[in-house]
C-alpha positions as a Markdown table, in Angstrom:
| # | Residue | x | y | z |
|---|---|---|---|---|
| 1 | Met | 82.7 | 99.7 | 105.6 |
| 2 | Ala | 80.4 | 98.2 | 107.9 |
| 3 | Thr | 82.1 | 97.8 | 111.5 |
| 4 | Ile | 81.8 | 94.4 | 113.0 |
| 5 | Arg | 81.3 | 94.4 | 116.7 |
| 6 | Lys | 82.0 | 91.6 | 118.8 |
| 7 | Ser | 79.6 | 90.7 | 121.4 |
| 8 | Ala | 81.0 | 90.5 | 124.9 |
| 9 | Arg | 80.6 | 87.3 | 126.6 |
| 10 | Thr | 80.3 | 87.0 | 130.4 |
| 11 | Thr | 82.2 | 84.1 | 131.5 |
| 12 | Thr | 81.0 | 82.4 | 134.6 |
| 13 | Thr | 83.0 | 80.2 | 136.9 |
| 14 | Ala | 81.4 | 77.4 | 138.5 |
| 15 | Pro | 81.9 | 77.4 | 142.2 |
| 16 | Glu | 84.8 | 75.3 | 143.5 |
| 17 | Arg | 83.8 | 72.0 | 145.0 |
| 18 | Pro | 85.5 | 71.2 | 148.4 |
| 19 | His | 88.2 | 68.8 | 147.9 |
| 20 | Pro | 87.4 | 65.7 | 150.0 |
| 21 | Asp | 89.5 | 65.1 | 153.2 |
| 22 | Ala | 92.1 | 62.5 | 152.2 |
| 23 | Thr | 93.4 | 62.2 | 155.6 |
| 24 | Arg | 90.2 | 61.5 | 157.1 |
| 25 | Arg | 89.2 | 59.2 | 154.2 |
| 26 | Ser | 92.4 | 57.3 | 154.9 |
| 27 | Gln | 91.5 | 57.1 | 158.6 |
| 28 | Arg | 88.2 | 55.7 | 157.8 |
| 29 | Ser | 89.6 | 53.1 | 155.4 |
| 30 | Arg | 92.4 | 52.1 | 158.0 |
| 31 | Gln | 89.7 | 51.5 | 160.7 |
| 32 | Ala | 87.5 | 49.8 | 158.4 |
| 33 | Ile | 90.4 | 47.4 | 157.6 |
| 34 | Tyr | 91.4 | 46.8 | 161.3 |
| 35 | Asp | 87.6 | 46.0 | 162.3 |
| 36 | Ala | 87.7 | 43.7 | 159.2 |
| 37 | Ala | 90.8 | 41.8 | 160.1 |
| 38 | Leu | 89.9 | 41.5 | 164.0 |
| 39 | Ala | 86.2 | 40.2 | 163.1 |
| 40 | Leu | 87.6 | 37.7 | 160.6 |
| 41 | Val | 90.4 | 36.1 | 162.9 |
| 42 | Gly | 87.5 | 35.7 | 165.4 |
| 43 | Glu | 85.0 | 34.1 | 163.0 |
| 44 | Val | 87.2 | 32.0 | 160.7 |
| 45 | Gly | 90.5 | 32.0 | 162.5 |
| 46 | Tyr | 93.8 | 33.1 | 161.6 |
| 47 | Pro | 94.9 | 30.7 | 158.9 |
| 48 | Lys | 91.6 | 31.3 | 157.1 |
| 49 | Thr | 91.9 | 35.0 | 157.3 |
| 50 | Thr | 93.3 | 36.5 | 154.0 |
| 51 | Ile | 94.3 | 40.1 | 152.6 |
| 52 | Glu | 91.4 | 39.5 | 150.0 |
| 53 | Gly | 88.9 | 38.6 | 152.7 |
| 54 | Ile | 89.9 | 41.5 | 154.9 |
| 55 | Ala | 89.8 | 43.8 | 151.7 |
| 56 | Ala | 86.2 | 42.6 | 150.8 |
| 57 | Arg | 85.2 | 42.9 | 154.4 |
| 58 | Ala | 86.1 | 46.4 | 154.9 |
| 59 | Gly | 85.2 | 47.4 | 151.4 |
| 60 | Val | 88.6 | 48.3 | 150.0 |
| 61 | Gly | 90.8 | 47.1 | 147.3 |
| 62 | Lys | 93.6 | 44.8 | 148.1 |
| 63 | Gln | 96.0 | 47.6 | 146.8 |
| 64 | Thr | 94.9 | 49.7 | 149.6 |
| 65 | Ile | 96.0 | 47.1 | 152.0 |
| 66 | Tyr | 99.2 | 46.5 | 150.3 |
| 67 | Arg | 100.0 | 50.3 | 150.0 |
| 68 | Trp | 100.1 | 50.0 | 153.9 |
| 69 | Trp | 100.9 | 46.7 | 154.9 |
| 70 | Ser | 103.0 | 43.7 | 153.4 |
| 71 | Ser | 101.3 | 40.9 | 155.3 |
| 72 | Lys | 97.9 | 40.0 | 157.1 |
| 73 | Ala | 100.1 | 39.5 | 160.2 |
| 74 | Glu | 101.2 | 43.3 | 160.0 |
| 75 | Val | 97.5 | 44.4 | 159.5 |
| 76 | Leu | 96.5 | 42.3 | 162.7 |
| 77 | Leu | 99.2 | 43.3 | 164.8 |
| 78 | Glu | 98.2 | 47.4 | 164.0 |
| 79 | Ala | 94.8 | 46.4 | 164.4 |
| 80 | Phe | 95.2 | 44.7 | 167.9 |
| 81 | Leu | 97.6 | 47.7 | 168.7 |
| 82 | Asp | 94.4 | 50.3 | 168.1 |
| 83 | Leu | 91.9 | 47.8 | 169.8 |
| 84 | Gly | 94.2 | 48.3 | 173.1 |
| 85 | Glu | 94.4 | 51.8 | 172.5 |
| 86 | Gln | 90.7 | 52.3 | 172.4 |
| 87 | Ala | 90.2 | 50.2 | 175.4 |
| 88 | Val | 92.6 | 52.3 | 177.4 |
| 89 | Gln | 90.8 | 55.4 | 176.2 |
| 90 | Gly | 87.4 | 54.0 | 177.0 |
| 91 | Gln | 88.6 | 53.6 | 180.5 |
| 92 | Gly | 89.7 | 57.4 | 181.0 |
| 93 | Gln | 93.3 | 56.0 | 181.4 |
| 94 | Gly | 95.0 | 58.1 | 178.8 |
| 95 | Ala | 98.8 | 57.5 | 178.1 |
| 96 | Ser | 100.1 | 57.6 | 181.6 |
| 97 | Tyr | 98.3 | 54.4 | 183.0 |
| 98 | Ala | 100.1 | 52.6 | 185.9 |
| 99 | Ile | 99.2 | 49.7 | 188.0 |
| 100 | Pro | 97.5 | 51.2 | 191.1 |
| 101 | Asp | 99.6 | 51.6 | 194.2 |
| 102 | Thr | 97.3 | 51.0 | 197.3 |
| 103 | Gly | 100.3 | 50.3 | 199.4 |
| 104 | Asp | 99.2 | 46.5 | 199.4 |
| 105 | Ile | 101.8 | 44.8 | 196.6 |
| 106 | Ala | 99.8 | 41.6 | 196.8 |
| 107 | Ala | 96.5 | 43.0 | 196.5 |
| 108 | Asp | 97.6 | 45.4 | 193.7 |
| 109 | Leu | 99.2 | 42.5 | 191.7 |
| 110 | Lys | 96.2 | 40.1 | 192.1 |
| 111 | Ala | 93.8 | 43.0 | 190.9 |
| 112 | Val | 95.9 | 43.6 | 187.9 |
| 113 | Leu | 96.3 | 39.9 | 187.2 |
| 114 | Arg | 92.3 | 39.3 | 187.6 |
| 115 | Ala | 91.8 | 42.3 | 185.0 |
| 116 | Thr | 94.2 | 40.5 | 182.7 |
| 117 | Val | 92.1 | 37.0 | 183.1 |
| 118 | Asp | 89.1 | 39.1 | 182.0 |
| 119 | Gln | 91.0 | 40.4 | 178.8 |
| 120 | Leu | 92.4 | 37.2 | 177.8 |
| 121 | Tyr | 89.0 | 35.7 | 177.6 |
| 122 | Asp | 87.3 | 38.7 | 176.2 |
| 123 | Pro | 86.1 | 37.6 | 172.6 |
| 124 | Lys | 87.5 | 40.7 | 171.0 |
| 125 | Phe | 91.0 | 40.0 | 172.4 |
| 126 | Glu | 91.4 | 36.4 | 172.6 |
| 127 | Ala | 91.4 | 35.3 | 168.8 |
| 128 | Pro | 93.9 | 38.0 | 167.7 |
| 129 | Ser | 96.1 | 37.6 | 171.1 |
| 130 | Arg | 96.5 | 34.0 | 170.3 |
| 131 | Ala | 97.0 | 34.4 | 166.5 |
| 132 | Leu | 99.7 | 36.9 | 166.9 |
| 133 | Ala | 101.3 | 35.0 | 169.6 |
| 134 | Ala | 101.7 | 31.9 | 167.6 |
| 135 | Glu | 102.5 | 33.8 | 164.5 |
| 136 | Gly | 105.3 | 35.5 | 166.3 |
| 137 | Leu | 106.8 | 32.0 | 166.9 |
| 138 | Val | 107.5 | 31.3 | 163.5 |
| 139 | Asn | 107.8 | 35.1 | 162.2 |
| 140 | Glu | 110.9 | 36.5 | 163.8 |
| 141 | Gln | 110.4 | 40.1 | 162.7 |
| 142 | Leu | 106.6 | 40.0 | 163.9 |
| 143 | Gly | 107.5 | 38.2 | 167.1 |
| 144 | Arg | 110.0 | 41.3 | 168.0 |
| 145 | Glu | 107.4 | 43.6 | 167.1 |
| 146 | Phe | 104.9 | 41.9 | 169.2 |
| 147 | Val | 107.0 | 41.9 | 172.2 |
| 148 | Ala | 108.4 | 45.5 | 171.9 |
| 149 | Lys | 104.9 | 46.9 | 171.0 |
| 150 | Leu | 102.7 | 44.9 | 173.2 |
| 151 | Leu | 104.2 | 42.9 | 175.9 |
| 152 | Glu | 107.0 | 45.0 | 177.1 |
| 153 | Pro | 104.9 | 48.3 | 177.7 |
| 154 | Ser | 102.7 | 46.0 | 180.0 |
| 155 | Leu | 105.9 | 44.1 | 181.8 |
| 156 | Gln | 107.3 | 47.7 | 182.6 |
| 157 | Leu | 103.9 | 48.5 | 184.4 |
| 158 | His | 104.7 | 45.7 | 186.5 |
| 159 | Val | 108.5 | 46.5 | 187.0 |
| 160 | Asp | 107.2 | 50.0 | 188.2 |
| 161 | Arg | 105.1 | 48.5 | 190.8 |
| 162 | Leu | 107.6 | 46.2 | 192.1 |
| 163 | Arg | 110.0 | 48.9 | 192.4 |
| 164 | Ala | 107.7 | 51.0 | 194.6 |
| 165 | Ala | 107.2 | 48.0 | 196.7 |
| 166 | Gln | 110.7 | 47.6 | 197.2 |
| 167 | Ala | 111.1 | 51.3 | 198.0 |
| 168 | Ala | 108.4 | 50.7 | 200.8 |
| 169 | Gly | 110.1 | 47.6 | 202.1 |
| 170 | Gln | 107.5 | 45.2 | 201.0 |
| 171 | Val | 110.0 | 43.5 | 198.5 |
| 172 | Arg | 113.7 | 42.6 | 198.9 |
| 173 | Pro | 115.7 | 45.4 | 197.6 |
| 174 | Glu | 118.4 | 42.8 | 196.1 |
| 175 | Ile | 115.3 | 41.3 | 193.9 |
| 176 | Asp | 115.6 | 41.9 | 190.2 |
| 177 | Pro | 111.7 | 43.3 | 189.1 |
| 178 | Arg | 112.1 | 42.1 | 185.7 |
| 179 | Ile | 112.9 | 38.5 | 186.7 |
| 180 | Ala | 110.3 | 38.6 | 189.6 |
| 181 | Leu | 107.6 | 39.3 | 187.6 |
| 182 | Glu | 107.9 | 36.3 | 185.4 |
| 183 | Leu | 107.1 | 34.5 | 188.5 |
| 184 | Phe | 103.5 | 35.2 | 188.1 |
| 185 | Val | 103.2 | 36.5 | 184.5 |
| 186 | Ser | 104.9 | 33.8 | 182.6 |
| 187 | Pro | 102.8 | 30.7 | 184.2 |
| 188 | Leu | 99.5 | 32.7 | 183.5 |
| 189 | Ala | 100.6 | 33.1 | 179.6 |
| 190 | Gln | 101.7 | 29.5 | 179.3 |
| 191 | Arg | 98.7 | 28.3 | 181.0 |
| 192 | Trp | 96.4 | 30.4 | 178.8 |
| 193 | Leu | 98.5 | 29.9 | 175.5 |
| 194 | Gln | 98.9 | 25.9 | 175.8 |
| 195 | His | 95.7 | 24.9 | 177.8 |
| 196 | Thr | 97.6 | 23.3 | 180.2 |
| 197 | Gly | 94.8 | 24.0 | 182.9 |
| 198 | Pro | 91.9 | 26.5 | 183.9 |
| 199 | Val | 92.8 | 30.1 | 184.2 |
| 200 | Ser | 90.7 | 31.8 | 187.2 |
| 201 | Tyr | 91.0 | 34.4 | 189.7 |
| 202 | Asp | 91.9 | 31.8 | 192.2 |
| 203 | Tyr | 94.8 | 30.6 | 190.0 |
| 204 | Thr | 96.4 | 33.9 | 189.7 |
| 205 | Asp | 95.8 | 34.9 | 193.2 |
| 206 | Thr | 97.9 | 31.8 | 194.0 |
| 207 | Leu | 100.8 | 32.7 | 191.7 |
| 208 | Val | 101.1 | 36.0 | 193.2 |
| 209 | Asp | 101.0 | 34.3 | 196.9 |
| 210 | Tyr | 103.6 | 31.9 | 195.7 |
| 211 | Ala | 105.8 | 34.6 | 194.1 |
| 212 | Leu | 105.8 | 36.9 | 197.0 |
| 213 | His | 106.3 | 34.4 | 199.7 |
| 214 | Gly | 108.1 | 31.7 | 198.0 |
| 215 | Leu | 107.7 | 27.7 | 198.6 |
| 216 | Ala | 110.3 | 26.9 | 201.2 |
| 217 | Pro | 109.2 | 26.7 | 204.8 |
| 218 | Arg | 110.4 | 29.8 | 206.9 |
């Protein structure tokens, strides 16, 4: 009987393709969504900005956005936080930023308020800032996040600088720094938000002078 030989076949395995970096892809998508949200708010305003519009501008599907956020307000808040972090990193300040202490509390407060004016009227910051402030008035949860994540860290910097001024004898020891800072921060915010008057360096310098020296004759 003839013997049937089976031919041996050599099986070649195709080289494995590297798996795409899901984390990197996710970061790129997030950044594209941030950029799209900020751009649209600046171009068409917050009321006309939609999740659909953000998705189309970012080149992602709506489901991608809804996987991470439940509303356009949440997208904008996170995008604005990212924008602030980029600005700080761009200035080389890192996470340990503090209001400079030159030993002159008036000069230091005037300098930081002038920088605040510049940021408030920077086109990249102005539209999303106004949108978040307005939305926070009717959306309590967003309003609390806006205060906790954006406003309070900034206000704490003023508290720290005023406490240093107290230690140096430039501010009375019994003054509550958290209340004191509202004498110059709150009027600036109100005038900017409600357009009740022009906002300028002269205006913020005057706020500091009034806050530090009071109104009554001495």
